Coordinates of C-alpha atoms and ligand atoms in Angstrom, one line a residue:
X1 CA -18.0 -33.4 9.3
X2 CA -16.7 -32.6 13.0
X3 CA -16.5 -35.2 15.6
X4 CA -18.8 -34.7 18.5
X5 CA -17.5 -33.6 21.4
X6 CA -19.1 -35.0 24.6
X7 CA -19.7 -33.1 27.8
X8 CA -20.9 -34.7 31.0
X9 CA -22.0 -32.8 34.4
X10 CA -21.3 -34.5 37.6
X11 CA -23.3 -32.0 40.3
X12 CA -25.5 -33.1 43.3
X13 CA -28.3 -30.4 41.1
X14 CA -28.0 -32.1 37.4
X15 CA -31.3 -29.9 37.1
X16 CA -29.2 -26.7 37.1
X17 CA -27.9 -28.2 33.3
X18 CA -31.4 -27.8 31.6
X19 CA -30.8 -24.7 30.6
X20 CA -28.2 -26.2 28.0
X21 CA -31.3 -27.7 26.0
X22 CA -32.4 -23.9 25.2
X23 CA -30.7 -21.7 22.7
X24 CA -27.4 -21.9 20.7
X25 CA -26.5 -25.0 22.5
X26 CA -29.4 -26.7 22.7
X27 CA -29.4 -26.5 18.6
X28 CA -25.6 -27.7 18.7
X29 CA -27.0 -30.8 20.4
X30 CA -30.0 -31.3 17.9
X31 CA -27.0 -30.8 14.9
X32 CA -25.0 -33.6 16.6
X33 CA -22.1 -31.7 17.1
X34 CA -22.4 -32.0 21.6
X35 CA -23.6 -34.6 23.3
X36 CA -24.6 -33.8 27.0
X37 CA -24.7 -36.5 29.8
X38 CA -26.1 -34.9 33.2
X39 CA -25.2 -37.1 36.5
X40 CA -26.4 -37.1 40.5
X41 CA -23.2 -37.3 42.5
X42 CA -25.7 -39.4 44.7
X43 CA -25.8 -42.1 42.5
X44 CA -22.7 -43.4 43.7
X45 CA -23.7 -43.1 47.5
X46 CA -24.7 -46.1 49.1
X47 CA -26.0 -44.7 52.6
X48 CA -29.6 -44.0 53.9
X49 CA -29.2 -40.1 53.3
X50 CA -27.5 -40.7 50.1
X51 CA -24.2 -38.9 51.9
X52 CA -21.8 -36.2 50.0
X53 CA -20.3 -34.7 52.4
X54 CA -18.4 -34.3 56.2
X55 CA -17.2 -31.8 58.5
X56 CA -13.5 -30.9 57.9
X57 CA -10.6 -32.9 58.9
X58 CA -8.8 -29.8 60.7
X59 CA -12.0 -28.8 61.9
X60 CA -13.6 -25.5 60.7
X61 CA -16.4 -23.9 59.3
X62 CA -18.5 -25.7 56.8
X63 CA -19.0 -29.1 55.2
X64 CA -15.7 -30.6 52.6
X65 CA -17.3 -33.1 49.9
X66 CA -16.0 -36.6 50.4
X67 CA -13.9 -38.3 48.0
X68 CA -16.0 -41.4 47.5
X69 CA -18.7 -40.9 45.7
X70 CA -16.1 -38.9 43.2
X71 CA -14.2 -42.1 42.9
X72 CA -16.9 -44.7 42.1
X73 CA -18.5 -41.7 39.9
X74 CA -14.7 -41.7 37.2
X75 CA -14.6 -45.3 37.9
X76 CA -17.8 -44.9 35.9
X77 CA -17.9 -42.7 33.4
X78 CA -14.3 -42.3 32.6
X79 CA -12.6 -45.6 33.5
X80 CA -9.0 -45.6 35.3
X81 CA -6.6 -45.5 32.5
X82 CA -5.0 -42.2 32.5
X83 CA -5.7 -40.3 28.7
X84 CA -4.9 -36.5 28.8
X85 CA -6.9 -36.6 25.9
X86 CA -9.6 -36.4 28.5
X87 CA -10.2 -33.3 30.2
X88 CA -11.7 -32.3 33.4
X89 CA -12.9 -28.8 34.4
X90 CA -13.6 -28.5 38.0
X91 CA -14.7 -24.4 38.5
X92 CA -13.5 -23.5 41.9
X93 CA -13.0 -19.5 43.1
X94 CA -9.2 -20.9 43.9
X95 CA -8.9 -22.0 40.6
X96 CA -6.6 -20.5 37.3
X97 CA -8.7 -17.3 35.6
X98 CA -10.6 -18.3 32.6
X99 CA -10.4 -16.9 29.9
X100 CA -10.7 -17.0 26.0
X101 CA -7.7 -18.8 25.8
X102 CA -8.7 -21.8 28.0
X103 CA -12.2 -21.7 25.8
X104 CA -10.7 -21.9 22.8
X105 CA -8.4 -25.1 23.9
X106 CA -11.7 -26.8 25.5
X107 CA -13.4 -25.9 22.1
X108 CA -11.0 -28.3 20.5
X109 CA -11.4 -31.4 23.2
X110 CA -13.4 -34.3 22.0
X111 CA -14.6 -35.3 25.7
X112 CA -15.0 -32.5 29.0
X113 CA -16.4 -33.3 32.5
X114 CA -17.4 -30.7 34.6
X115 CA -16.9 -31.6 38.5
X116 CA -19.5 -29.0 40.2
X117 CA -18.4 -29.2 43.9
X118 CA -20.5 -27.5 46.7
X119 CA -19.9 -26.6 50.4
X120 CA -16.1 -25.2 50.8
X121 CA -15.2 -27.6 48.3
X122 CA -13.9 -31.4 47.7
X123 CA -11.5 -33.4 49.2
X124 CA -8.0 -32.1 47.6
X125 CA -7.6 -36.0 47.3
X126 CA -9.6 -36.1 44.5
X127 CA -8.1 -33.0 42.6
X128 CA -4.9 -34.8 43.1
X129 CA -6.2 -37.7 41.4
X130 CA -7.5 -36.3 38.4
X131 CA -4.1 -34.7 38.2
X132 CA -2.5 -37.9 37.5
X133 CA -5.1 -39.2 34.9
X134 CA -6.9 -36.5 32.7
X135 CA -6.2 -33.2 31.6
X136 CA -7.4 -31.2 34.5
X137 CA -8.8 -27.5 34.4
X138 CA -9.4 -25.7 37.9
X139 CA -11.1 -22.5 36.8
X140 CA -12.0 -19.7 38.3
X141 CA -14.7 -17.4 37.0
X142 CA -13.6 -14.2 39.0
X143 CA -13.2 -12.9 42.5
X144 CA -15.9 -13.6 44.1
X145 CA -17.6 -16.7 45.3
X146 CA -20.6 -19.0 43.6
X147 CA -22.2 -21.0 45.9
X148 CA -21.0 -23.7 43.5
X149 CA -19.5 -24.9 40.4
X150 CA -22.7 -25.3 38.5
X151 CA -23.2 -22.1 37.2
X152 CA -19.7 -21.2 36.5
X153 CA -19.7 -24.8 34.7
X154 CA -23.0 -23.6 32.7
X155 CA -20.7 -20.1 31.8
X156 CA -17.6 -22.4 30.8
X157 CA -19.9 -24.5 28.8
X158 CA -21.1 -21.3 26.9
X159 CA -18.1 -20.1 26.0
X160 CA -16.8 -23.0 24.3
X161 CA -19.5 -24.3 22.8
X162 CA -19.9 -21.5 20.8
X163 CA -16.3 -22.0 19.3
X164 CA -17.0 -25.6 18.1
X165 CA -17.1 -25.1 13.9
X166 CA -20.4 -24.8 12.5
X167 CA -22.2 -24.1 16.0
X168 CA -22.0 -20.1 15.5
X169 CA -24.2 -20.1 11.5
X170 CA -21.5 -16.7 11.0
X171 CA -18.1 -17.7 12.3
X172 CA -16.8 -14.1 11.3
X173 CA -18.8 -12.7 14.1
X174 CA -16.2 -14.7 16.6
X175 CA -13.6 -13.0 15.5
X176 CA -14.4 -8.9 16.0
X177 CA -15.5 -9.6 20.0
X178 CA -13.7 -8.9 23.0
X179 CA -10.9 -11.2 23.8
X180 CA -11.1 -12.8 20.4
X181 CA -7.5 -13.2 19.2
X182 CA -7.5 -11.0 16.6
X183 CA -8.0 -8.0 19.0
X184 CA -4.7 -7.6 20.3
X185 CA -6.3 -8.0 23.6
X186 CA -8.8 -4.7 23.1
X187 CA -12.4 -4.7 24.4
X188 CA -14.7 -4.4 21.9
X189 CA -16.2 -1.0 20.2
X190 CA -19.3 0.1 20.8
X191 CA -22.4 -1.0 18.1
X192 CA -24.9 1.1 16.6
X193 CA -27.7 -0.2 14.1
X194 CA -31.0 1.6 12.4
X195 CA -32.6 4.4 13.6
X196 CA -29.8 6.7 12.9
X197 CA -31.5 9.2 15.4
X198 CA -33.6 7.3 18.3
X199 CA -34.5 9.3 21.2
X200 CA -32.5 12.7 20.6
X201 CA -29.7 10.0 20.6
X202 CA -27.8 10.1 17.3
X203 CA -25.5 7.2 15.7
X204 CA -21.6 8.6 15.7
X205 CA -21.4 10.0 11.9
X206 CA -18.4 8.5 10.8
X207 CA -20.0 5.2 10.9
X208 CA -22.8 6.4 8.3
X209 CA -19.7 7.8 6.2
X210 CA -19.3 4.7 4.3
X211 CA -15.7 5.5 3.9
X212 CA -13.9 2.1 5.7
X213 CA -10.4 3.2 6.4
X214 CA -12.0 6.1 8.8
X215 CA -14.6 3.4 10.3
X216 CA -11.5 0.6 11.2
X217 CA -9.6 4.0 12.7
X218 CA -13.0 5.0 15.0
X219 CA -13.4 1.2 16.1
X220 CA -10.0 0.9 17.0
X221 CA -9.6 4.5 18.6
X222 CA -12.7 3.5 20.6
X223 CA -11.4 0.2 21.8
X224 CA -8.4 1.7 23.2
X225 CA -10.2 4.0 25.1
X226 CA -12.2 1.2 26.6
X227 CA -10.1 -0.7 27.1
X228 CA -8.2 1.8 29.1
X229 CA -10.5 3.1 31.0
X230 CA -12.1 -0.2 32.2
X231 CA -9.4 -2.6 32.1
X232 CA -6.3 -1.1 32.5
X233 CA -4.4 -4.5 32.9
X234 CA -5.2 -5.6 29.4
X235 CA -2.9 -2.8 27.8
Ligands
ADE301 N1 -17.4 -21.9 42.5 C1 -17.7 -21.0 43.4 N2 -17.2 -19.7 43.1 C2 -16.7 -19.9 41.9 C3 -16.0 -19.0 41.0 N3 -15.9 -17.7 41.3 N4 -15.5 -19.5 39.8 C4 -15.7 -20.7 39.5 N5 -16.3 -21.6 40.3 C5 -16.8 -21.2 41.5

């Protein structure tokens, strides 16, 4: 029996998380093993407008998110004793690429919160202080820029879930995808199922042949070529 592992969204739009009560995740919840805790940023403002942000010390374009309601929000839901069995995932396009790798370590951490910043960002304050307490994760999802961290947070949340034991019913399908570590760092081949001819479009012979030395060759000849053709960097 695994321990669950709890996950809690701070955002200023906890409705962007519903989605995680649909699908492979939403089951994972229903099995016990994830817990999900959605929260308002806004909760822990205490003005008339309900305040998350100001203009930029520096000056500048755009709106910085202030480090308050941050504060009052840990005070909250994490306490202030540092425990770097506690981790924190804030996406941000300045953050470290994620990849499998980082999935795979998150898969194995009892507690995450994901800090979804808008606007250029939050006060660097309060990435400092998460620094110093939990096990922090700034993550990038690739070049090019989200108008927040909610959706890369949902994408984060997807790719680790799914490597929690006994979330994915076949756990032998983890292990022949892209990126999975038994790859040596090869894109995937290309899949084929029933018709064998669909369209004028046939399925590649040797994969019909039965014989499974010449299948593991065609795979693997076919993820080089992928692989080299679309990602270079990966070879
Ligand atoms: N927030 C905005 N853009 C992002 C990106 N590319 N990755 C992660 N978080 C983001």
């Amino acid at each position: 029996m695994t321990a669950v592992t709890r996950l809690d969204y701070l955002s200023i739009f906890p409705d962007y998380f519903q989605v995680l009560h649909l699908s492979l995740l939403g089951k994972a919840a229903e099995h016990g093993l994830v817990e999900t805790h959605f929260w308002d940023l806004r909760r822990w403002t205490h003005d008339r407008h309900r305040t998350v942000d100001d203009t930029p010390c520096g000056g500048g374009a755009g709106m910085v998110m202030k480090p308050e309601p941050w504060g009052e929000a840990f005070d909250e839901l994490l306490g202030t004793e540092p425990d770097p069995e506690i981790h924190v995932v804030v996406p941000t396009p300045s953050g470290y690429p994620f990849r499998q790798r980082d999935a795979e370590q998150l898969s194995t951490a009892r507690r995450i919160l994901f800090c979804c910043g808008r606007y250029e960002g939050i006060d660097h304050r309060v990435l400092e202080y998460l620094r110093t307490r939990w096990t922090l994760h700034e993550l990038s999802l690739g070049d090019y820029v989200l108008n927040g961290g909610e959706v890369a947070a949902l994408a984060i949340t997807e790719a680790v879930v799914r490597l929690i034991p006994g979330v994915i019913g076949n756990p032998e399908s983890l292990t022949e995808e892209s990126y999975s570590p038994g790859q040596e760092g090869l894109l995937e081949y290309p899949n084929y199922t029933r018709p064998v001819s669909w369209r004028g479009l046939e399925v590649p012979e040797v994969l019909m042949s039965g014989h499974h030395g010449r299948i593991a060759q065609w795979r693997h000849d076919q993820s080089v070529e992928i692989t080299g053709s679309r990602r270079p960097d990966l070879l």
